[in-house]
Amino acid sequence: MLMHAQGNTSEEKYRKIWINIIKQKISNQARALSILGVEGTETIATYISQININNVDYIEAIAAKDYFSYYHVGLNRRTEDPVNSRLNYVYAIVRSSIARSLVDVGFHPTFGIHHSSQLNAFNLADDLIEPFRAIVDVVAYNNINSNVILNKAERKELTHTLHNACIVNGIKTNVLSAIDMTCESLKRIILDKSNEELCLPTILPVENMEGITE
């Protein structure tokens, strides 16, 4: 039933959801720079008000370019280096957790809100990960060493990103619980045709909340 509803949801509703996802992604990027105590918070935040239905992908791209230039000077997201190896490792972990939660809720992860590659089995997970990326960035920031290939201890430490604190719908929780809340919210929007806004995470400073929801 939910998979059928995915296919019958209007493009207009999907565009609205996507705009909210990207606004929260950029908001979290601005907050990440503030949490890390580096420049660029105000610059990145200005992009949020510029977003509209016609330019959302363009604004997302230029905001990301500026954000990473502040996050780590000289960083090129297309290269293989110690920074990217850590970011990509944890992004993949969060993506997998989102995919599992989507399947548990009843979604078909291939059918995305915005991503639509026929070669990608997890388009919907790639949509929902966007606001979570800045959480990864904050956790990984102080775990960057000179090695490209992560050792066992580094992988274990970075995996704890799933237990980092964030806020969803006014509730302080961890990333794993936030993922479930986001997927359940999307289910209500798609299946019940709810008018609620998609529940998305707001990042917080690094704090482990393993198995805890307040």
PDB file of C-alpha atoms in Angstrom, residues 16-102:
ATOM      1  CA  LYS A  16       7.668  20.828  -1.396  1.00  0.00           C
ATOM      2  CA  ILE A  17       9.231  18.048   0.665  1.00  0.00           C
ATOM      3  CA  TRP A  18      12.523  18.405  -1.217  1.00  0.00           C
ATOM      4  CA  ILE A  19      12.682  22.150  -0.629  1.00  0.00           C
ATOM      5  CA  ASN A  20      12.175  21.586   3.109  1.00  0.00           C
ATOM      6  CA  ILE A  21      14.908  18.937   3.113  1.00  0.00           C
ATOM      7  CA  ILE A  22      17.408  21.257   1.438  1.00  0.00           C
ATOM      8  CA  LYS A  23      16.517  24.220   3.656  1.00  0.00           C
ATOM      9  CA  GLN A  24      17.187  22.078   6.704  1.00  0.00           C
ATOM     10  CA  LYS A  25      20.385  20.735   5.168  1.00  0.00           C
ATOM     11  CA  ILE A  26      21.729  24.253   4.664  1.00  0.00           C
ATOM     12  CA  SER A  27      20.513  25.356   8.102  1.00  0.00           C
ATOM     13  CA  ASN A  28      22.419  22.452   9.632  1.00  0.00           C
ATOM     14  CA  GLN A  29      25.509  23.324   7.617  1.00  0.00           C
ATOM     15  CA  ALA A  30      25.403  26.865   9.009  1.00  0.00           C
ATOM     16  CA  ARG A  31      24.923  25.501  12.532  1.00  0.00           C
ATOM     17  CA  ALA A  32      27.812  23.072  12.023  1.00  0.00           C
ATOM     18  CA  LEU A  33      30.232  25.891  11.268  1.00  0.00           C
ATOM     19  CA  SER A  34      29.035  27.737  14.363  1.00  0.00           C
ATOM     20  CA  ILE A  35      29.430  24.631  16.546  1.00  0.00           C
ATOM     21  CA  LEU A  36      32.926  24.073  15.171  1.00  0.00           C
ATOM     22  CA  GLY A  37      33.872  27.695  15.797  1.00  0.00           C
ATOM     23  CA  VAL A  38      34.929  28.412  12.210  1.00  0.00           C
ATOM     24  CA  GLU A  39      33.890  31.221   9.899  1.00  0.00           C
ATOM     25  CA  GLY A  40      31.026  31.094   7.430  1.00  0.00           C
ATOM     26  CA  THR A  41      27.875  30.612   9.510  1.00  0.00           C
ATOM     27  CA  GLU A  42      26.161  33.814   8.376  1.00  0.00           C
ATOM     28  CA  THR A  43      27.235  33.365   4.750  1.00  0.00           C
ATOM     29  CA  ILE A  44      25.781  29.858   4.535  1.00  0.00           C
ATOM     30  CA  ALA A  45      22.595  30.833   6.378  1.00  0.00           C
ATOM     31  CA  THR A  46      21.820  33.520   3.790  1.00  0.00           C
ATOM     32  CA  TYR A  47      21.253  30.821   1.163  1.00  0.00           C
ATOM     33  CA  ILE A  48      18.152  29.490   2.939  1.00  0.00           C
ATOM     34  CA  SER A  49      15.968  32.485   2.114  1.00  0.00           C
ATOM     35  CA  GLN A  50      17.087  32.378  -1.531  1.00  0.00           C
ATOM     36  CA  ILE A  51      15.646  28.934  -2.213  1.00  0.00           C
ATOM     37  CA  ASN A  52      12.598  28.555  -4.424  1.00  0.00           C
ATOM     38  CA  ILE A  53      11.097  25.829  -6.554  1.00  0.00           C
ATOM     39  CA  ASN A  54      13.150  26.843  -9.604  1.00  0.00           C
ATOM     40  CA  ASN A  55      16.612  27.171  -8.073  1.00  0.00           C
ATOM     41  CA  VAL A  56      16.726  24.688  -5.190  1.00  0.00           C
ATOM     42  CA  ASP A  57      19.368  22.441  -6.785  1.00  0.00           C
ATOM     43  CA  TYR A  58      21.542  25.383  -7.807  1.00  0.00           C
ATOM     44  CA  ILE A  59      21.400  26.957  -4.351  1.00  0.00           C
ATOM     45  CA  GLU A  60      22.148  23.609  -2.714  1.00  0.00           C
ATOM     46  CA  ALA A  61      25.246  23.218  -4.909  1.00  0.00           C
ATOM     47  CA  ILE A  62      26.732  26.650  -4.301  1.00  0.00           C
ATOM     48  CA  ALA A  63      25.919  26.491  -0.578  1.00  0.00           C
ATOM     49  CA  ALA A  64      27.717  23.137  -0.361  1.00  0.00           C
ATOM     50  CA  LYS A  65      30.747  24.479  -2.212  1.00  0.00           C
ATOM     51  CA  ASP A  66      30.999  27.461   0.130  1.00  0.00           C
ATOM     52  CA  TYR A  67      30.294  25.347   3.207  1.00  0.00           C
ATOM     53  CA  PHE A  68      33.106  22.888   2.573  1.00  0.00           C
ATOM     54  CA  SER A  69      35.524  25.731   1.816  1.00  0.00           C
ATOM     55  CA  TYR A  70      34.887  26.979   5.358  1.00  0.00           C
ATOM     56  CA  TYR A  71      34.683  23.491   6.903  1.00  0.00           C
ATOM     57  CA  HIS A  72      38.164  22.522   5.771  1.00  0.00           C
ATOM     58  CA  VAL A  73      40.251  24.999   3.789  1.00  0.00           C
ATOM     59  CA  GLY A  74      41.280  23.578   0.426  1.00  0.00           C
ATOM     60  CA  LEU A  75      38.960  20.567   0.657  1.00  0.00           C
ATOM     61  CA  ASN A  76      37.929  19.077  -2.679  1.00  0.00           C
ATOM     62  CA  ARG A  77      35.081  16.620  -2.164  1.00  0.00           C
ATOM     63  CA  ARG A  78      36.053  14.728  -5.320  1.00  0.00           C
ATOM     64  CA  THR A  79      39.506  13.721  -4.143  1.00  0.00           C
ATOM     65  CA  GLU A  80      40.672  10.845  -1.964  1.00  0.00           C
ATOM     66  CA  ASP A  81      42.203  12.291   1.173  1.00  0.00           C
ATOM     67  CA  PRO A  82      41.970  11.847   4.969  1.00  0.00           C
ATOM     68  CA  VAL A  83      39.052  14.271   5.323  1.00  0.00           C
ATOM     69  CA  ASN A  84      36.944  12.753   2.567  1.00  0.00           C
ATOM     70  CA  SER A  85      37.700   9.184   3.633  1.00  0.00           C
ATOM     71  CA  ARG A  86      36.205   9.883   7.051  1.00  0.00           C
ATOM     72  CA  LEU A  87      33.216  11.828   5.787  1.00  0.00           C
ATOM     73  CA  ASN A  88      32.396   9.247   3.127  1.00  0.00           C
ATOM     74  CA  TYR A  89      32.769   6.358   5.575  1.00  0.00           C
ATOM     75  CA  VAL A  90      30.221   7.803   8.004  1.00  0.00           C
ATOM     76  CA  TYR A  91      27.890   9.089   5.282  1.00  0.00           C
ATOM     77  CA  ALA A  92      27.700   5.472   4.075  1.00  0.00           C
ATOM     78  CA  ILE A  93      26.846   4.237   7.564  1.00  0.00           C
ATOM     79  CA  VAL A  94      24.066   6.801   7.987  1.00  0.00           C
ATOM     80  CA  ARG A  95      22.774   6.069   4.482  1.00  0.00           C
ATOM     81  CA  SER A  96      22.551   2.357   5.272  1.00  0.00           C
ATOM     82  CA  SER A  97      20.687   3.079   8.505  1.00  0.00           C
ATOM     83  CA  ILE A  98      18.202   5.263   6.631  1.00  0.00           C
ATOM     84  CA  ALA A  99      17.698   2.571   3.996  1.00  0.00           C
ATOM     85  CA  ARG A 100      16.985  -0.039   6.674  1.00  0.00           C
ATOM     86  CA  SER A 101      14.506   2.227   8.436  1.00  0.00           C
ATOM     87  CA  LEU A 102      12.728   2.990   5.156  1.00  0.00           C
TER      88      LEU A 102
END
